[in-house]
XYZ file of C-alpha atoms in Angstrom:
525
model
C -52.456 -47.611 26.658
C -53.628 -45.941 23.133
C -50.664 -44.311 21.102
C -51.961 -41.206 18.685
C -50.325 -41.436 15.401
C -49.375 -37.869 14.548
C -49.643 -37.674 10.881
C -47.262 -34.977 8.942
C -48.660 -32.067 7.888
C -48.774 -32.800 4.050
C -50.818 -35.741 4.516
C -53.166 -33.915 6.801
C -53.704 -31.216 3.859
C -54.210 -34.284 0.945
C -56.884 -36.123 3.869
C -58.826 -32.998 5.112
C -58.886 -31.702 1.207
C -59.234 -35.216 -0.051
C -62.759 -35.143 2.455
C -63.978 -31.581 1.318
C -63.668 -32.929 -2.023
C -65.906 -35.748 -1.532
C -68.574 -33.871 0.328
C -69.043 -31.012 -2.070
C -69.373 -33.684 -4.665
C -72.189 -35.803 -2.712
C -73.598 -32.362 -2.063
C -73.643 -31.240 -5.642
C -74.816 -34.842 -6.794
C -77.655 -34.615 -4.470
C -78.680 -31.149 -5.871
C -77.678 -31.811 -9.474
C -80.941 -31.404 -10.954
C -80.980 -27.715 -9.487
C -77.422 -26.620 -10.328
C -75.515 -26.408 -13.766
C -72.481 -27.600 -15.204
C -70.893 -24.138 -14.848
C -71.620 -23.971 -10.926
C -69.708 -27.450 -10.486
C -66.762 -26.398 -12.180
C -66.177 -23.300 -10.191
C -67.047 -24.939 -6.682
C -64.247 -27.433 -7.864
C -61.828 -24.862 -9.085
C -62.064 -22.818 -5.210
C -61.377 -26.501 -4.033
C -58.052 -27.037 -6.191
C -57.258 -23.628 -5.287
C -57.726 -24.533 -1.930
C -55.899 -27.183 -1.959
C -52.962 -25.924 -3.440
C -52.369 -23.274 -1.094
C -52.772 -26.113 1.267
C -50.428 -28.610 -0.122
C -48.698 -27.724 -3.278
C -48.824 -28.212 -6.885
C -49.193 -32.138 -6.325
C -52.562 -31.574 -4.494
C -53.730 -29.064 -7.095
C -53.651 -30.835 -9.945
C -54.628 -34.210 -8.060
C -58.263 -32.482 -7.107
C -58.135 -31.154 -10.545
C -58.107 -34.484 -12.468
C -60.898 -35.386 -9.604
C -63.004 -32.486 -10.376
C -62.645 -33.632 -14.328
C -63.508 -37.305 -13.709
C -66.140 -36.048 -11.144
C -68.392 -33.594 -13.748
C -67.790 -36.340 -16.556
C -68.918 -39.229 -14.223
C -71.842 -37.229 -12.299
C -72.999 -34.130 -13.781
C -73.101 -34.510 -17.389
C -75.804 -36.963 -19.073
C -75.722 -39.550 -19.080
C -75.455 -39.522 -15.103
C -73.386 -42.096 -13.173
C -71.317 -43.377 -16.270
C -68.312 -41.978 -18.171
C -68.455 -40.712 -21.536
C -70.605 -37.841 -23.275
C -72.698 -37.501 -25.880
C -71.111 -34.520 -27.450
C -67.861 -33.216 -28.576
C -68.845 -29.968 -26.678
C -68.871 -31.174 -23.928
C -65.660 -32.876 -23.905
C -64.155 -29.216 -25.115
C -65.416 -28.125 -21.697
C -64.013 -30.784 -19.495
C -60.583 -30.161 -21.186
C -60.942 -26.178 -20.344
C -61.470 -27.064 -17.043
C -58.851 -29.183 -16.507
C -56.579 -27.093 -17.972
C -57.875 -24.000 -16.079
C -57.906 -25.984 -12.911
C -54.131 -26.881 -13.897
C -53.080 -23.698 -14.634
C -54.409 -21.904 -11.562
C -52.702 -24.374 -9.716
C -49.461 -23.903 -10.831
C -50.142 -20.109 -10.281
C -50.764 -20.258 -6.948
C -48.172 -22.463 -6.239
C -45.660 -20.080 -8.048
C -46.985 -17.090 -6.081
C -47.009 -18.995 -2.798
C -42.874 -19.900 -3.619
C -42.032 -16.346 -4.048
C -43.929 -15.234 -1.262
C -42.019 -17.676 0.962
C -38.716 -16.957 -0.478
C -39.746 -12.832 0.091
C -40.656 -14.116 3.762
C -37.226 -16.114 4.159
C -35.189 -13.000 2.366
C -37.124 -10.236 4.780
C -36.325 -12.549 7.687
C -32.564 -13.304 6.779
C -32.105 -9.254 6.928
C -33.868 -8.601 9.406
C -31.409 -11.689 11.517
C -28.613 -9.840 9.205
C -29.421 -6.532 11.125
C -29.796 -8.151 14.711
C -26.110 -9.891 14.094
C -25.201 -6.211 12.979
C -26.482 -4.231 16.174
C -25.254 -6.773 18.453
C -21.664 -6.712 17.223
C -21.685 -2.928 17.095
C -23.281 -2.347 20.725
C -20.285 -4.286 22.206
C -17.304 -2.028 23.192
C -14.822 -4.371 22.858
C -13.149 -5.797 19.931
C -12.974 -9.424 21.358
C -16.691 -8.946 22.448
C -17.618 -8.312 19.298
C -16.533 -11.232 17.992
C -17.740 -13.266 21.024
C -21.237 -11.979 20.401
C -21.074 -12.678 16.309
C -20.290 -16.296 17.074
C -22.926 -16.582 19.496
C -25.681 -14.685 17.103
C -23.963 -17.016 13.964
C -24.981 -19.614 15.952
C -28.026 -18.868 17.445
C -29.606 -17.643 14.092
C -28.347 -21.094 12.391
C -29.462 -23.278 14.967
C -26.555 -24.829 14.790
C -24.688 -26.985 17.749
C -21.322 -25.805 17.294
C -19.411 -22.705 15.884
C -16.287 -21.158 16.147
C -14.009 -18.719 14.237
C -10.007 -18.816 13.818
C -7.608 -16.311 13.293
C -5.278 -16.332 10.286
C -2.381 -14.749 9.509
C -2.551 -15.520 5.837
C 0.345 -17.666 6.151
C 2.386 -15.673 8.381
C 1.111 -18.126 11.100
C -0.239 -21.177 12.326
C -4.329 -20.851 12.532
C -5.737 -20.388 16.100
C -8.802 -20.812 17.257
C -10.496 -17.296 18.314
C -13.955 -17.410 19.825
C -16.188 -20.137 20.494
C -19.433 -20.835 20.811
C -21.153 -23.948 21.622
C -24.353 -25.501 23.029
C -23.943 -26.576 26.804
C -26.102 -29.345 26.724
C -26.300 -31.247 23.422
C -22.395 -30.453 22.324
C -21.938 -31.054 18.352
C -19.418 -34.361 18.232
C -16.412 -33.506 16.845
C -14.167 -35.388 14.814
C -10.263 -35.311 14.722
C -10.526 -34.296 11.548
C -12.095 -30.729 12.036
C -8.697 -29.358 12.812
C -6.844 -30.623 9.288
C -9.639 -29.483 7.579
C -9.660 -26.190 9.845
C -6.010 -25.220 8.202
C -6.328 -26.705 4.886
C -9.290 -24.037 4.237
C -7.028 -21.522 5.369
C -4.329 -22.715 3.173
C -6.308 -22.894 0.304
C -8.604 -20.034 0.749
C -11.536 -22.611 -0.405
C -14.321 -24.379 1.705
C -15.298 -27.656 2.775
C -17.821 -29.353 3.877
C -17.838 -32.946 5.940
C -21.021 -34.942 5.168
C -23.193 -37.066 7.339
C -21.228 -40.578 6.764
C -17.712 -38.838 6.893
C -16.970 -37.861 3.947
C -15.309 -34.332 2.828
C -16.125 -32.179 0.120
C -13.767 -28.766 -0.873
C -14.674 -26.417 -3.307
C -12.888 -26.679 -6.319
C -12.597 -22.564 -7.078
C -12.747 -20.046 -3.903
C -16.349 -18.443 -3.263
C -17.497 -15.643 -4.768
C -19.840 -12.388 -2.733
C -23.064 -14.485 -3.157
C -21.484 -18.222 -1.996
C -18.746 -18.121 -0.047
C -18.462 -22.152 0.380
C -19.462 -22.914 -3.745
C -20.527 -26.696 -2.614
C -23.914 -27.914 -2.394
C -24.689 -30.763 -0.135
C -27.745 -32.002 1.389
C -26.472 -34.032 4.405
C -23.661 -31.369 5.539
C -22.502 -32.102 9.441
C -19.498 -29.618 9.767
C -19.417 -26.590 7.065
C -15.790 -24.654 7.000
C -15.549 -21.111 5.406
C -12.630 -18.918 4.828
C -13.023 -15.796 5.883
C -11.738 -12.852 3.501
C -11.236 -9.206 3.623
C -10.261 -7.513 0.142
C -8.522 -10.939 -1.214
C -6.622 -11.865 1.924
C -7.515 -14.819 4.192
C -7.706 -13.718 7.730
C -9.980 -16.822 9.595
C -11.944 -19.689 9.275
C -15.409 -20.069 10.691
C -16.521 -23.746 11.214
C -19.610 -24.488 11.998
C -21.392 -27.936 12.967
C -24.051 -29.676 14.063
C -25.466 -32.815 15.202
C -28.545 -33.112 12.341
C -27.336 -32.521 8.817
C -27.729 -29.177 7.349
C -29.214 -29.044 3.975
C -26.643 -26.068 1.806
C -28.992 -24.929 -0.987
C -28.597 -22.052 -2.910
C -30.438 -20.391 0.116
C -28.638 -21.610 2.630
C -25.257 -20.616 1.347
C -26.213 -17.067 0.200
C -27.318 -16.689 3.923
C -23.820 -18.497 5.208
C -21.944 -16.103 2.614
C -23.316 -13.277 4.606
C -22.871 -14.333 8.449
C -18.825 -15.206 6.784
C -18.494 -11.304 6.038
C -19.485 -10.080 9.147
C -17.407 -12.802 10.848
C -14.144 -11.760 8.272
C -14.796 -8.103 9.286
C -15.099 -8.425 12.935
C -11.638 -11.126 12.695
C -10.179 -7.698 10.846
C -11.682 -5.667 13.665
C -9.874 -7.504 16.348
C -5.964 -7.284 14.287
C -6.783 -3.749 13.540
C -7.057 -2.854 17.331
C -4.702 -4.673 18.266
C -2.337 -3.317 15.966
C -3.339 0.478 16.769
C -2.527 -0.275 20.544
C 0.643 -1.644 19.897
C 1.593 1.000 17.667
C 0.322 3.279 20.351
C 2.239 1.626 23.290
C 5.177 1.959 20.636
C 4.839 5.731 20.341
C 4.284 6.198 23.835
C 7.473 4.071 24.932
C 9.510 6.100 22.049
C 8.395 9.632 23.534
C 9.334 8.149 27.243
C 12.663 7.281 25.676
C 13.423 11.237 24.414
C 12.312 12.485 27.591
C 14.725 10.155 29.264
C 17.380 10.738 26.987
C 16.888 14.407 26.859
C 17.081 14.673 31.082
C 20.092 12.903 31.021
C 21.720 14.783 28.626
C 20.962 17.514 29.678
C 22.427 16.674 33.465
C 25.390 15.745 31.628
C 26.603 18.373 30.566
C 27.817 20.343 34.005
C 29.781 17.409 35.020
C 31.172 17.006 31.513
C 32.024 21.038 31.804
C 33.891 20.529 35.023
C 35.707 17.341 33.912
C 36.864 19.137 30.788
C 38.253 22.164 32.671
C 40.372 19.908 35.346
C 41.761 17.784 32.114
C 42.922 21.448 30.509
C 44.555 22.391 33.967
C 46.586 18.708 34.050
C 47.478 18.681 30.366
C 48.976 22.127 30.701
C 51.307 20.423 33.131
C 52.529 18.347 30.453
C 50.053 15.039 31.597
C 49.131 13.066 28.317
C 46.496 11.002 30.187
C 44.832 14.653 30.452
C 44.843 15.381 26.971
C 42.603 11.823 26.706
C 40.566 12.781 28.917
C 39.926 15.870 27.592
C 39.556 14.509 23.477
C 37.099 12.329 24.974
C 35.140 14.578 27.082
C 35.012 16.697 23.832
C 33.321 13.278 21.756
C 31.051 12.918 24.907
C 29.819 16.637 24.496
C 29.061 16.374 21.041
C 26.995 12.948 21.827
C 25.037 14.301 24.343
C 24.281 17.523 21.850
C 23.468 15.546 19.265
C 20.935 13.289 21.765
C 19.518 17.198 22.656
C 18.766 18.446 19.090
C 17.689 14.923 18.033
C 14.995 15.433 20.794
C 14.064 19.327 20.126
C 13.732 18.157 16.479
C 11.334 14.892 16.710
C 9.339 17.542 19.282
C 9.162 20.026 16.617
C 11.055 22.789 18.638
C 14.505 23.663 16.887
C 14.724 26.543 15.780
C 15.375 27.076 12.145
C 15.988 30.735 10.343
C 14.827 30.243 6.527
C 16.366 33.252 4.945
C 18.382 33.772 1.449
C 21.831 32.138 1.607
C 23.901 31.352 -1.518
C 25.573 27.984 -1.900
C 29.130 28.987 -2.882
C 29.483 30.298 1.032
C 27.918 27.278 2.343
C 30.486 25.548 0.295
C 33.181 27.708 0.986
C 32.662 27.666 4.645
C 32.176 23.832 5.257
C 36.118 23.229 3.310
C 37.514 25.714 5.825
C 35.847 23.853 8.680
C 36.930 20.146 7.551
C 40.495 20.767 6.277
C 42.305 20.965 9.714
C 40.359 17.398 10.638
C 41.042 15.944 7.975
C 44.411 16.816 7.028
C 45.978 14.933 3.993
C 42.622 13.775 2.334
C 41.013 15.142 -0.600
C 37.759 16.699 -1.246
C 36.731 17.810 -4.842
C 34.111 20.453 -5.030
C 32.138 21.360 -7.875
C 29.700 24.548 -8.092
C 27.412 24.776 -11.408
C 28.722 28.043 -12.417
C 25.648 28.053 -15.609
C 23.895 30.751 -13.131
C 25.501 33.521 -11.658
C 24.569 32.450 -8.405
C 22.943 29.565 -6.879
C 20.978 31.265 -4.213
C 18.605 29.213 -1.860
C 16.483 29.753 0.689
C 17.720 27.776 4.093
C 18.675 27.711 7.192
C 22.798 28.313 6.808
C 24.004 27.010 10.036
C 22.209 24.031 10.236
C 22.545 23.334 6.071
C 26.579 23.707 6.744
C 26.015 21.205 9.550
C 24.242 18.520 7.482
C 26.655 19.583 4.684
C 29.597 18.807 7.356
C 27.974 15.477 8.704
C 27.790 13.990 4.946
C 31.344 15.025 4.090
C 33.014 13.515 7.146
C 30.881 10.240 7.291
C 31.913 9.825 3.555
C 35.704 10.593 4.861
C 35.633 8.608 7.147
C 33.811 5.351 5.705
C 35.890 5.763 2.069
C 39.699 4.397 1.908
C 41.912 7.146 2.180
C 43.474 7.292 -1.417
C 39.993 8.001 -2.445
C 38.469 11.456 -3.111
C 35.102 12.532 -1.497
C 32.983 14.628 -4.201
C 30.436 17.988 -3.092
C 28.826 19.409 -6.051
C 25.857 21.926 -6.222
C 23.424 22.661 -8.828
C 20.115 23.542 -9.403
C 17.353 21.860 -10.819
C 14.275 23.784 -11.328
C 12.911 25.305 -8.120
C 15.669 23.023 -5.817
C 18.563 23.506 -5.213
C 20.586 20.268 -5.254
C 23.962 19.335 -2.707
C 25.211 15.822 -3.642
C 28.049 14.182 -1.722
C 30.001 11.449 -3.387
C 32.415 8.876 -1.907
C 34.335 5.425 -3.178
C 33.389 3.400 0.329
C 31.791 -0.027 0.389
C 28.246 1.916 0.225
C 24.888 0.360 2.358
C 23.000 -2.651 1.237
C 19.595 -2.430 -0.261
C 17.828 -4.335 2.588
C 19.628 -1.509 5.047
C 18.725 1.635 2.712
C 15.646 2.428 4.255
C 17.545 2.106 8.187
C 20.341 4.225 7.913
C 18.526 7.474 8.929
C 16.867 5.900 11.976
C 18.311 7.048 15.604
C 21.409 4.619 16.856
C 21.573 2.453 13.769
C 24.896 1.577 12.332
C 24.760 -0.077 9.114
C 27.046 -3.731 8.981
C 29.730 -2.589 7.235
C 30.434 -0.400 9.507
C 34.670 -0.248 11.061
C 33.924 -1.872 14.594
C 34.535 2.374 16.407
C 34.234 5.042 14.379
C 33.915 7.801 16.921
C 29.692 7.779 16.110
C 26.686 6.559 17.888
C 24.581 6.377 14.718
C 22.815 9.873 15.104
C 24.313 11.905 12.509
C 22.185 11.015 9.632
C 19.202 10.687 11.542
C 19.529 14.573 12.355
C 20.511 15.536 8.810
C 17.534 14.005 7.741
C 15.354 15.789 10.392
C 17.325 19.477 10.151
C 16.625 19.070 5.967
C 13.032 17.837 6.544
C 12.373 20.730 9.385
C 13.785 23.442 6.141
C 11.337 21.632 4.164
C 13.776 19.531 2.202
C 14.812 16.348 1.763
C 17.827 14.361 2.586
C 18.002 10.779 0.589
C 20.635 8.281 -0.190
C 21.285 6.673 -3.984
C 23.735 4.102 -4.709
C 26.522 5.007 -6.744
C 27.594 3.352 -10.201
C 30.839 1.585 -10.102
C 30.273 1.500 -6.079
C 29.989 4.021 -3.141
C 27.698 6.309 -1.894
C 25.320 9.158 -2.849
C 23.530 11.250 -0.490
C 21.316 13.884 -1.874
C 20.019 17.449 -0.389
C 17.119 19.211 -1.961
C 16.210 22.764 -0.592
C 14.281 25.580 -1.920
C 16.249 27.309 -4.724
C 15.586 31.356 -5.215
C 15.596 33.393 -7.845
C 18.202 36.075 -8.165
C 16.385 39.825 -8.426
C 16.002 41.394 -11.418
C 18.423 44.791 -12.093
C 16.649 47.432 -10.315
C 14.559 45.612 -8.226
C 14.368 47.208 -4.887
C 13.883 44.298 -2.933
């Protein structure tokens, strides 16, 4: 049995060129009494050009010291022996070489950047095919499925596979893989350590061919994402980032080592943003449909609440009337019955216009109103509930009148909700405060009490539906909707209802509505 010895291709290039070389020169040697010194030198400069397009610099300037040694040796008198008889011709061996030289190094240069062009044209054109792929999939997961596989694929790489990353909120998990079927990259018990120290540290590594790890001292910038350059790298892990946050890891390996030049990492930097933005991709839809399943379960819940209510209320209506006909018998179970049919009433009113309101369907009449009434009518309303405590008004009495533009019912009703929560959550020696002035274009209720106020880490809760802040008495005759509809009724007369803390301790609650101006004398409007 023969074996062929393949030789590599380089060698090829210095034989075949290495044989052209010595046949032109037998060639020219046999016809040197026909040919000049100036035909020699440019057969032998098309040969080193040849050859360096063939092979390389090395090549080049090899055939060019072989073209110099050649004319010297054969074509310049005396034949067959080295040296010359004049300095001339010594001046025109040296021009040779150095033009042989020279367009050597040319063409070498010129072949380099047209490879690199070649290797930059075909690294976006694979950029584009990862692109198309991942936005042809419907699918969010798919997506990322079909990066990994196209990461993969283009790096002929065994092994690759991205992880999700909560940037710290969580452990890392591993998202997609994919993987050759038949040669599977060996993996090392490592890979996972490694895996969540990237993560952690927002900097690659790299595990060489005998073992060893390398991380990257500083995290990558746009252009290298891994910032270490090895020659024998077996598993490369990248963070993956999206505006400064860490939100995966891709790790990729293989079973040959993989050379990370400058190239090769520019190239990697790329494939790790299109992995970090479909990673962001996939937490982005799943956060819209949980969100949406959230808003869908919330409007479920109002028309729920709202049917119920609103089947409530006949049964309440009867119940109330038999409780009026047994308490005018003189039965004090009745009059229970009948108080808490009345705080059952207002629950399921409040559970109505809670509902009407976050549909956008109460009706509110925006029309001039003056304060002092508002005022005036809400101290009428809360004496008889709230016999024995004291509440301190104070009107800014700078204007003539502080005139506004709201809704009156519903203002006296947010103004009433305020007042009695701050009765009702201050100690009784204490005196609520309702003052009313006017800053600018708003016109400004505040609502003042001495009671053990709302924590900052609860400030931002208190006007949700149902919520009931910790220092809340155990019963307080609430469900935790009153401030949640003072803030809608205010927002729906395009004002604002917010809560401050008050110096020495307590409880602000502000109201901003649109202020008017009063008309000027003889105005007919």
């Amino acid at each position: 049995m023969t074996h062929r010895i393949r030789w590599p291709s380089r060698w090829r290039a210095w034989l075949l060129w290495g044989a052209i070389f010595a046949a032109l020169t037998g060639l020219m040697r046999f016809a040197r009494g026909d040919i000049g010194e100036s035909h020699v030198a440019l057969i032998y400069l098309l040969v080193v050009v040849g050859g360096s397009v063939a092979a390389g610099r090395a090549l080049g300037f090899a055939l060019a010291c072989g073209g110099f040694l050649a004319i010297d040796y054969f074509f310049q008198i005396p034949y067959d022996s080295f040296g010359v008889d004049k300095p001339l011709d010594w001046a025109a061996l040296l021009a040779f070489l150095a033009t042989s030289t020279v367009t050597s190094e040319l063409v070498t240069r010129a072949m380099a950047e047209a490879e690199a062009a070649r290797r930059r044209a075909d690294e976006v054109a694979r950029l584009s095919r990862l692109g198309s792929q991942a936005l042809n999939a419907g699918r969010a997961e798919d997506a990322l499925a079909t990066l990994a596989a196209v990461i993969r694929g283009t790096l002929g790489v065994l092994d690759c596979e991205i992880y999700r990353y909560g940037n710290g909120a969580g452990p890392v998990a591993s998202a997609v893989r994919a993987h050759s079927a038949t040669a599977p990259a060996p993996a090392s018990r490592d890979d996972g350590a490694l895996v969540a120290w990237v993560a952690r540290h927002g900097r690659a590594a790299v595990v060489r061919a005998d073992g060893s790890s390398l991380q990257a001292s500083a995290a990558g910038t746009e252009d290298d994402a891994i910032g270490v350059a090895a020659p024998d790298a077996r598993t490369v892990v990248v963070p993956l980032r999206v505006e400064a946050r860490t939100v995966g890891v891709l790790r990729l390996a293989d079973a040959h080592p993989m050379v990370l030049d400058a190239a090769r990492r520019r190239f990697l930097s790329a494939l790790a943003y299109y992995a970090a933005l479909g990673l962001e991709r996939v937490r982005l839809v799943a956060e819209a449909e949980r969100g949406e399943a959230l808003r869908e379960a919330d409007r479920l819940k109002d028309i729920v609440l709202a049917s119920v209510s609103h089947d409530l209320r006949t049964p309440l209506t009867a119940i109330k009337a038999l409780a009026q006909a047994a308490a005018v018998g003189g039965n004090e179970n009745a009059r229970v019955i009948e108080a808490e049919v009345d705080r059952l009433s207002r629950f399921v009113g409040d559970i109505l216009d809670l509902s009407r309101l976050k549909g956008g369907v109460f009706p509110v009449t925006l029309e001039p109103n003056t304060a002092e009434d508002v005022v005036g009518a809400l101290t009428r309303q809360l004496q008889p509930l709230f016999p024995g405590r004291a509440l301190a008004t104070a009107i800014d009495i700078n204007q003539p009148a502080l005139l506004g533009r709201f809704d009156f019912v519903q203002t006296l009703r947010i103004l009433s909700n305020l007042v009695e929560n701050a009765l009702r959550y201050s100690p009784p020696e204490t005196t609520v405060e309702l003052a009313v002035t006017r800053r600018d274009a708003v016109l400004v209720f505040t609502v003042a009490d001495r009671g053990p106020g709302i924590p900052a880490e609860e400030r931002d809760r208190i006007f949700e539906p149902f919520y009931r802040a910790a220092t809340s008495p155990p019963d307080v005759g609430r469900a935790g909707l009153g401030l949640s509809i003072a803030r809608r009724l205010a927002q729906a007369q395009d004002g604002r209802l917010r809560y401050e803390p008050r110096p020495g301790g307590g409880s602000v609650f502000v109201l901003e509505l649109e202020a008017l101006d009063l008309p000027a004398a003889g105005d007919a409007s």
